GROMACS .gro file of N, CA, C and O in nm:
model
  356
    1GLU      N    1  -5.618   3.553 -10.480
    1GLU     CA    2  -5.555   3.448 -10.480
    1GLU      C    3  -5.595   3.367 -10.604
    1GLU      O    4  -5.680   3.357 -10.704
    2ASN      N    5  -5.465   3.290 -10.681
    2ASN     CA    6  -5.468   3.288 -10.812
    2ASN      C    7  -5.478   3.132 -10.784
    2ASN      O    8  -5.414   3.046 -10.672
    3ARG      N    9  -5.593   3.031 -10.871
    3ARG     CA   10  -5.630   2.960 -10.857
    3ARG      C   11  -5.631   2.899 -11.013
    3ARG      O   12  -5.602   2.951 -11.126
    4VAL      N   13  -5.544   2.744 -10.980
    4VAL     CA   14  -5.559   2.734 -11.150
    4VAL      C   15  -5.641   2.584 -11.138
    4VAL      O   16  -5.630   2.528 -11.086
    5TYR      N   17  -5.756   2.541 -11.250
    5TYR     CA   18  -5.841   2.465 -11.246
    5TYR      C   19  -5.792   2.364 -11.380
    5TYR      O   20  -5.763   2.413 -11.543
    6GLY      N   21  -5.800   2.225 -11.368
    6GLY     CA   22  -5.874   2.158 -11.590
    6GLY      C   23  -5.741   2.046 -11.497
    6GLY      O   24  -5.669   2.074 -11.315
    7VAL      N   25  -5.720   2.009 -11.584
    7VAL     CA   26  -5.619   1.872 -11.582
    7VAL      C   27  -5.449   1.916 -11.665
    7VAL      O   28  -5.453   1.973 -11.748
    8TYR      N   29  -5.372   1.901 -11.574
    8TYR     CA   30  -5.188   1.936 -11.680
    8TYR      C   31  -5.150   1.806 -11.633
    8TYR      O   32  -5.117   1.768 -11.600
    9ASN      N   33  -4.997   1.816 -11.703
    9ASN     CA   34  -4.922   1.717 -11.700
    9ASN      C   35  -4.832   1.827 -11.642
    9ASN      O   36  -4.798   1.912 -11.673
   10LEU      N   37  -4.735   1.754 -11.500
   10LEU     CA   38  -4.656   1.868 -11.444
   10LEU      C   39  -4.530   1.801 -11.432
   10LEU      O   40  -4.487   1.616 -11.442
   11GLY      N   41  -4.415   1.833 -11.526
   11GLY     CA   42  -4.315   1.801 -11.554
   11GLY      C   43  -4.231   1.897 -11.653
   11GLY      O   44  -4.260   2.006 -11.651
   12ASP      N   45  -4.134   1.847 -11.679
   12ASP     CA   46  -3.978   1.908 -11.769
   12ASP      C   47  -3.958   1.859 -11.856
   12ASP      O   48  -3.981   1.740 -11.852
   13ASP      N   49  -4.046   1.901 -11.974
   13ASP     CA   50  -4.022   1.812 -12.108
   13ASP      C   51  -3.864   1.813 -12.195
   13ASP      O   52  -3.903   1.725 -12.253
   14SER      N   53  -3.813   1.904 -12.159
   14SER     CA   54  -3.654   1.805 -12.169
   14SER      C   55  -3.638   1.724 -12.108
   14SER      O   56  -3.554   1.612 -12.139
   15LEU      N   57  -3.747   1.651 -12.018
   15LEU     CA   58  -3.642   1.561 -11.967
   15LEU      C   59  -3.754   1.399 -12.029
   15LEU      O   60  -3.714   1.241 -11.976
   16ASN      N   61  -3.796   1.398 -12.121
   16ASN     CA   62  -3.827   1.307 -12.208
   16ASN      C   63  -3.772   1.274 -12.254
   16ASN      O   64  -3.650   1.280 -12.295
   17THR      N   65  -3.798   1.107 -12.226
   17THR     CA   66  -3.647   1.003 -12.273
   17THR      C   67  -3.794   0.871 -12.336
   17THR      O   68  -3.900   0.836 -12.308
   18THR      N   69  -3.665   0.775 -12.296
   18THR     CA   70  -3.705   0.663 -12.358
   18THR      C   71  -3.729   0.577 -12.275
   18THR      O   72  -3.624   0.620 -12.153
   19LYS      N   73  -3.761   0.452 -12.277
   19LYS     CA   74  -3.832   0.363 -12.175
   19LYS      C   75  -3.718   0.302 -12.172
   19LYS      O   76  -3.608   0.257 -12.035
   20GLU      N   77  -3.606   0.301 -12.194
   20GLU     CA   78  -3.486   0.244 -12.223
   20GLU      C   79  -3.341   0.279 -12.173
   20GLU      O   80  -3.298   0.240 -12.059
   21LYS      N   81  -3.326   0.415 -12.155
   21LYS     CA   82  -3.300   0.493 -12.149
   21LYS      C   83  -3.272   0.558 -11.964
   21LYS      O   84  -3.271   0.558 -11.901
   22LEU      N   85  -3.449   0.522 -11.983
   22LEU     CA   86  -3.422   0.557 -11.758
   22LEU      C   87  -3.407   0.410 -11.749
   22LEU      O   88  -3.384   0.424 -11.597
   23ALA      N   89  -3.451   0.324 -11.791
   23ALA     CA   90  -3.416   0.219 -11.757
   23ALA      C   91  -3.272   0.129 -11.722
   23ALA      O   92  -3.161   0.164 -11.638
   24LYS      N   93  -3.163   0.212 -11.796
   24LYS     CA   94  -3.078   0.245 -11.789
   24LYS      C   95  -2.926   0.271 -11.715
   24LYS      O   96  -2.885   0.304 -11.613
   25LYS      N   97  -3.071   0.371 -11.715
   25LYS     CA   98  -3.029   0.556 -11.581
   25LYS      C   99  -3.046   0.392 -11.412
   25LYS      O  100  -2.950   0.509 -11.378
   26ILE      N  101  -3.146   0.391 -11.419
   26ILE     CA  102  -3.167   0.350 -11.322
   26ILE      C  103  -3.063   0.232 -11.256
   26ILE      O  104  -3.009   0.248 -11.111
   27CYS      N  105  -3.076   0.132 -11.354
   27CYS     CA  106  -2.952   0.029 -11.365
   27CYS      C  107  -2.834   0.108 -11.302
   27CYS      O  108  -2.723   0.077 -11.254
   28LYS      N  109  -2.764   0.202 -11.419
   28LYS     CA  110  -2.639   0.293 -11.304
   28LYS      C  111  -2.620   0.297 -11.166
   28LYS      O  112  -2.530   0.331 -11.122
   29MET      N  113  -2.775   0.357 -11.158
   29MET     CA  114  -2.775   0.439 -11.026
   29MET      C  115  -2.814   0.360 -10.927
   29MET      O  116  -2.757   0.347 -10.781
   30THR      N  117  -2.826   0.197 -10.949
   30THR     CA  118  -2.887   0.092 -10.870
   30THR      C  119  -2.773  -0.017 -10.889
   30THR      O  120  -2.759  -0.111 -10.785
   31GLY      N  121  -2.687  -0.007 -10.966
   31GLY     CA  122  -2.529  -0.168 -10.987
   31GLY      C  123  -2.684  -0.276 -11.081
   31GLY      O  124  -2.620  -0.340 -11.022
   32ALA      N  125  -2.794  -0.251 -11.068
   32ALA     CA  126  -2.856  -0.342 -11.148
   32ALA      C  127  -2.807  -0.383 -11.271
   32ALA      O  128  -2.714  -0.290 -11.347
   33VAL      N  129  -2.806  -0.477 -11.355
   33VAL     CA  130  -2.769  -0.504 -11.447
   33VAL      C  131  -2.893  -0.508 -11.552
   33VAL      O  132  -2.991  -0.561 -11.533
   34TYR      N  133  -2.865  -0.429 -11.699
   34TYR     CA  134  -2.942  -0.394 -11.785
   34TYR      C  135  -2.964  -0.545 -11.839
   34TYR      O  136  -2.855  -0.585 -11.934
   35SER      N  137  -3.048  -0.589 -11.919
   35SER     CA  138  -3.084  -0.709 -11.983
   35SER      C  139  -3.199  -0.670 -12.091
   35SER      O  140  -3.327  -0.626 -12.027
   36VAL      N  141  -3.203  -0.684 -12.162
   36VAL     CA  142  -3.356  -0.715 -12.291
   36VAL      C  143  -3.344  -0.781 -12.367
   36VAL      O  144  -3.248  -0.912 -12.428
   37LYS      N  145  -3.507  -0.892 -12.362
   37LYS     CA  146  -3.539  -1.053 -12.485
   37LYS      C  147  -3.526  -1.000 -12.626
   37LYS      O  148  -3.558  -0.863 -12.578
   38GLU      N  149  -3.509  -1.102 -12.659
   38GLU     CA  150  -3.547  -1.081 -12.797
   38GLU      C  151  -3.654  -0.981 -12.876
   38GLU      O  152  -3.775  -1.067 -12.742
   39GLY      N  153  -3.716  -0.991 -12.923
   39GLY     CA  154  -3.834  -0.978 -12.977
   39GLY      C  155  -3.852  -0.792 -12.965
   39GLY      O  156  -3.787  -0.730 -12.905
   40ARG      N  157  -4.036  -0.777 -12.981
   40ARG     CA  158  -4.071  -0.629 -12.992
   40ARG      C  159  -4.134  -0.604 -12.834
   40ARG      O  160  -4.165  -0.684 -12.807
   41ASP      N  161  -4.076  -0.485 -12.843
   41ASP     CA  162  -4.203  -0.410 -12.729
   41ASP      C  163  -4.306  -0.418 -12.736
   41ASP      O  164  -4.329  -0.361 -12.878
   42PRO      N  165  -4.428  -0.528 -12.664
   42PRO     CA  166  -4.526  -0.463 -12.734
   42PRO      C  167  -4.581  -0.346 -12.677
   42PRO      O  168  -4.756  -0.293 -12.718
   43ASP      N  169  -4.487  -0.239 -12.604
   43ASP     CA  170  -4.552  -0.157 -12.536
   43ASP      C  171  -4.507  -0.052 -12.599
   43ASP      O  172  -4.401  -0.041 -12.619
   44GLN      N  173  -4.547   0.045 -12.748
   44GLN     CA  174  -4.543   0.091 -12.872
   44GLN      C  175  -4.554   0.214 -12.821
   44GLN      O  176  -4.529   0.305 -12.917
   45ARG      N  177  -4.668   0.274 -12.720
   45ARG     CA  178  -4.705   0.361 -12.672
   45ARG      C  179  -4.590   0.502 -12.692
   45ARG      O  180  -4.479   0.431 -12.618
   46SER      N  181  -4.606   0.609 -12.707
   46SER     CA  182  -4.507   0.701 -12.720
   46SER      C  183  -4.524   0.791 -12.598
   46SER      O  184  -4.642   0.836 -12.504
   47TYR      N  185  -4.424   0.762 -12.389
   47TYR     CA  186  -4.469   0.812 -12.351
   47TYR      C  187  -4.401   0.967 -12.308
   47TYR      O  188  -4.437   1.025 -12.240
   48ASN      N  189  -4.468   1.028 -12.506
   48ASN     CA  190  -4.362   1.209 -12.422
   48ASN      C  191  -4.485   1.326 -12.405
   48ASN      O  192  -4.571   1.258 -12.493
   49VAL      N  193  -4.492   1.327 -12.277
   49VAL     CA  194  -4.594   1.441 -12.336
   49VAL      C  195  -4.533   1.602 -12.255
   49VAL      O  196  -4.466   1.642 -12.273
   50SER      N  197  -4.589   1.636 -12.348
   50SER     CA  198  -4.594   1.822 -12.272
   50SER      C  199  -4.640   1.915 -12.191
   50SER      O  200  -4.800   1.845 -12.189
   51SER      N  201  -4.602   1.967 -12.130
   51SER     CA  202  -4.607   1.997 -11.988
   51SER      C  203  -4.634   2.181 -11.994
   51SER      O  204  -4.625   2.267 -11.966
   52ALA      N  205  -4.662   2.220 -12.165
   52ALA     CA  206  -4.701   2.360 -12.206
   52ALA      C  207  -4.800   2.465 -12.093
   52ALA      O  208  -4.793   2.530 -12.066
   53LYS      N  209  -4.909   2.353 -12.104
   53LYS     CA  210  -5.020   2.422 -12.028
   53LYS      C  211  -4.957   2.472 -11.893
   53LYS      O  212  -5.008   2.574 -11.825
   54PHE      N  213  -4.896   2.404 -11.821
   54PHE     CA  214  -4.893   2.405 -11.712
   54PHE      C  215  -4.790   2.502 -11.687
   54PHE      O  216  -4.749   2.592 -11.607
   55TYR      N  217  -4.730   2.520 -11.822
   55TYR     CA  218  -4.564   2.635 -11.768
   55TYR      C  219  -4.657   2.764 -11.757
   55TYR      O  220  -4.614   2.823 -11.718
   56ASN      N  221  -4.801   2.810 -11.854
   56ASN     CA  222  -4.828   2.893 -11.934
   56ASN      C  223  -4.870   2.902 -11.808
   56ASN      O  224  -4.947   3.089 -11.778
   57THR      N  225  -4.963   2.868 -11.680
   57THR     CA  226  -4.928   2.888 -11.576
   57THR      C  227  -4.837   3.022 -11.555
   57THR      O  228  -4.903   3.072 -11.378
   58GLY      N  229  -4.769   3.039 -11.561
   58GLY     CA  230  -4.670   3.024 -11.486
   58GLY      C  231  -4.520   3.021 -11.355
   58GLY      O  232  -4.454   3.071 -11.337
   59TYR      N  233  -4.611   2.834 -11.373
   59TYR     CA  234  -4.519   2.774 -11.272
   59TYR      C  235  -4.391   2.693 -11.360
   59TYR      O  236  -4.444   2.722 -11.459
   60LYS      N  237  -4.334   2.708 -11.217
   60LYS     CA  238  -4.201   2.601 -11.336
   60LYS      C  239  -4.148   2.474 -11.216
   60LYS      O  240  -4.216   2.487 -11.082
   61ILE      N  241  -4.140   2.364 -11.299
   61ILE     CA  242  -4.035   2.275 -11.206
   61ILE      C  243  -3.914   2.362 -11.094
   61ILE      O  244  -3.820   2.373 -11.245
   62THR      N  245  -3.887   2.331 -11.005
   62THR     CA  246  -3.768   2.372 -10.968
   62THR      C  247  -3.694   2.267 -10.901
   62THR      O  248  -3.610   2.266 -10.845
   63THR      N  249  -3.707   2.109 -10.884
   63THR     CA  250  -3.676   2.020 -10.824
   63THR      C  251  -3.552   1.963 -10.910
   63THR      O  252  -3.582   1.909 -11.075
   64ASP      N  253  -3.481   1.889 -10.920
   64ASP     CA  254  -3.364   1.810 -10.971
   64ASP      C  255  -3.422   1.654 -11.063
   64ASP      O  256  -3.457   1.559 -10.932
   65PHE      N  257  -3.433   1.568 -11.168
   65PHE     CA  258  -3.465   1.462 -11.140
   65PHE      C  259  -3.434   1.372 -11.106
   65PHE      O  260  -3.434   1.259 -11.058
   66ASN      N  261  -3.237   1.381 -11.114
   66ASN     CA  262  -3.166   1.284 -11.066
   66ASN      C  263  -3.219   1.269 -10.968
   66ASN      O  264  -3.160   1.168 -10.849
   67ILE      N  265  -3.241   1.356 -10.804
   67ILE     CA  266  -3.261   1.359 -10.712
   67ILE      C  267  -3.290   1.307 -10.693
   67ILE      O  268  -3.367   1.251 -10.558
   68GLU      N  269  -3.484   1.355 -10.749
   68GLU     CA  270  -3.590   1.273 -10.700
   68GLU      C  271  -3.626   1.162 -10.734
   68GLU      O  272  -3.646   1.037 -10.674
   69LEU      N  273  -3.542   1.097 -10.839
   69LEU     CA  274  -3.541   0.930 -10.882
   69LEU      C  275  -3.462   0.872 -10.805
   69LEU      O  276  -3.496   0.731 -10.739
   70ARG      N  277  -3.324   0.882 -10.774
   70ARG     CA  278  -3.250   0.865 -10.643
   70ARG      C  279  -3.333   0.874 -10.486
   70ARG      O  280  -3.350   0.723 -10.424
   71GLN      N  281  -3.429   0.973 -10.505
   71GLN     CA  282  -3.497   0.917 -10.341
   71GLN      C  283  -3.582   0.834 -10.376
   71GLN      O  284  -3.633   0.736 -10.268
   72LEU      N  285  -3.654   0.757 -10.484
   72LEU     CA  286  -3.747   0.703 -10.531
   72LEU      C  287  -3.664   0.579 -10.530
   72LEU      O  288  -3.733   0.480 -10.475
   73ILE      N  289  -3.589   0.578 -10.589
   73ILE     CA  290  -3.544   0.438 -10.510
   73ILE      C  291  -3.476   0.407 -10.415
   73ILE      O  292  -3.430   0.303 -10.396
   74ASP      N  293  -3.491   0.526 -10.299
   74ASP     CA  294  -3.408   0.484 -10.197
   74ASP      C  295  -3.508   0.467 -10.065
   74ASP      O  296  -3.545   0.323 -10.007
   75TYR      N  297  -3.600   0.526 -10.175
   75TYR     CA  298  -3.798   0.450 -10.123
   75TYR      C  299  -3.798   0.300 -10.094
   75TYR      O  300  -3.835   0.198 -10.018
   76CYS      N  301  -3.802   0.239 -10.238
   76CYS     CA  302  -3.826   0.123 -10.285
   76CYS      C  303  -3.692   0.037 -10.205
   76CYS      O  304  -3.731  -0.089 -10.206
   77LYS      N  305  -3.600   0.068 -10.184
   77LYS     CA  306  -3.469   0.020 -10.134
   77LYS      C  307  -3.522  -0.041  -9.920
   77LYS      O  308  -3.497  -0.135  -9.925
   78ASN      N  309  -3.602   0.019  -9.955
   78ASN     CA  310  -3.681   0.021  -9.785
   78ASN      C  311  -3.802  -0.082  -9.796
   78ASN      O  312  -3.821  -0.009  -9.633
   79LEU      N  313  -3.815  -0.033  -9.934
   79LEU     CA  314  -4.016  -0.130  -9.869
   79LEU      C  315  -3.956  -0.287  -9.790
   79LEU      O  316  -3.875  -0.304  -9.864
   80LYS      N  317  -4.054  -0.336  -9.750
   80LYS     CA  318  -4.049  -0.440  -9.706
   80LYS      C  319  -4.093  -0.553  -9.836
   80LYS      O  320  -4.136  -0.489  -9.900
   81ASN      N  321  -4.076  -0.626  -9.743
   81ASN     CA  322  -4.149  -0.764  -9.901
   81ASN      C  323  -4.337  -0.715  -9.898
   81ASN      O  324  -4.381  -0.689  -9.844
   82ILE      N  325  -4.336  -0.691 -10.009
   82ILE     CA  326  -4.456  -0.700 -10.050
   82ILE      C  327  -4.514  -0.709 -10.149
   82ILE      O  328  -4.417  -0.751 -10.270
   83SER      N  329  -4.571  -0.823 -10.142
   83SER     CA  330  -4.638  -0.994 -10.184
   83SER      C  331  -4.506  -1.012 -10.341
   83SER      O  332  -4.519  -1.023 -10.480
   84GLY      N  333  -4.428  -1.063 -10.234
   84GLY     CA  334  -4.325  -1.137 -10.297
   84GLY      C  335  -4.209  -1.044 -10.325
   84GLY      O  336  -4.103  -1.132 -10.424
   85MET      N  337  -4.181  -0.972 -10.399
   85MET     CA  338  -4.130  -0.811 -10.439
   85MET      C  339  -4.034  -0.815 -10.304
   85MET      O  340  -4.046  -0.759 -10.217
   86ARG      N  341  -3.893  -0.806 -10.406
   86ARG     CA  342  -3.750  -0.773 -10.322
   86ARG      C  343  -3.673  -0.656 -10.423
   86ARG      O  344  -3.696  -0.715 -10.570
   87VAL      N  345  -3.732  -0.588 -10.335
   87VAL     CA  346  -3.567  -0.417 -10.449
   87VAL      C  347  -3.429  -0.459 -10.346
   87VAL      O  348  -3.441  -0.428 -10.259
   88ASP      N  349  -3.371  -0.473 -10.464
   88ASP     CA  350  -3.254  -0.434 -10.402
   88ASP      C  351  -3.127  -0.376 -10.484
   88ASP      O  352  -3.226  -0.294 -10.610
   89GLY      N  353  -3.048  -0.283 -10.453
   89GLY     CA  354  -2.957  -0.172 -10.569
   89GLY      C  355  -2.866  -0.095 -10.485
   89GLY      O  356  -3.004  -0.067 -10.309
   0.00000   0.00000   0.00000
């Protein structure tokens, strides 16, 4: 029995992107309008992660990011009114 212990970043390093590019992709998929307020983004953290430790176990990602993102968008569209949040698109 193969067991893997520890903390791992599970993902595909080739999908590391910026928040802006991800927002534009979501807007394209939902028909939402992309807009940016003037000024500097207060969140200057880098969200790039390495999944090398995960890959070294022999496992690999076999799902398509765009398909998974579409499923997440569809799920959100089906949410009822939660704390005043309305999801369109």
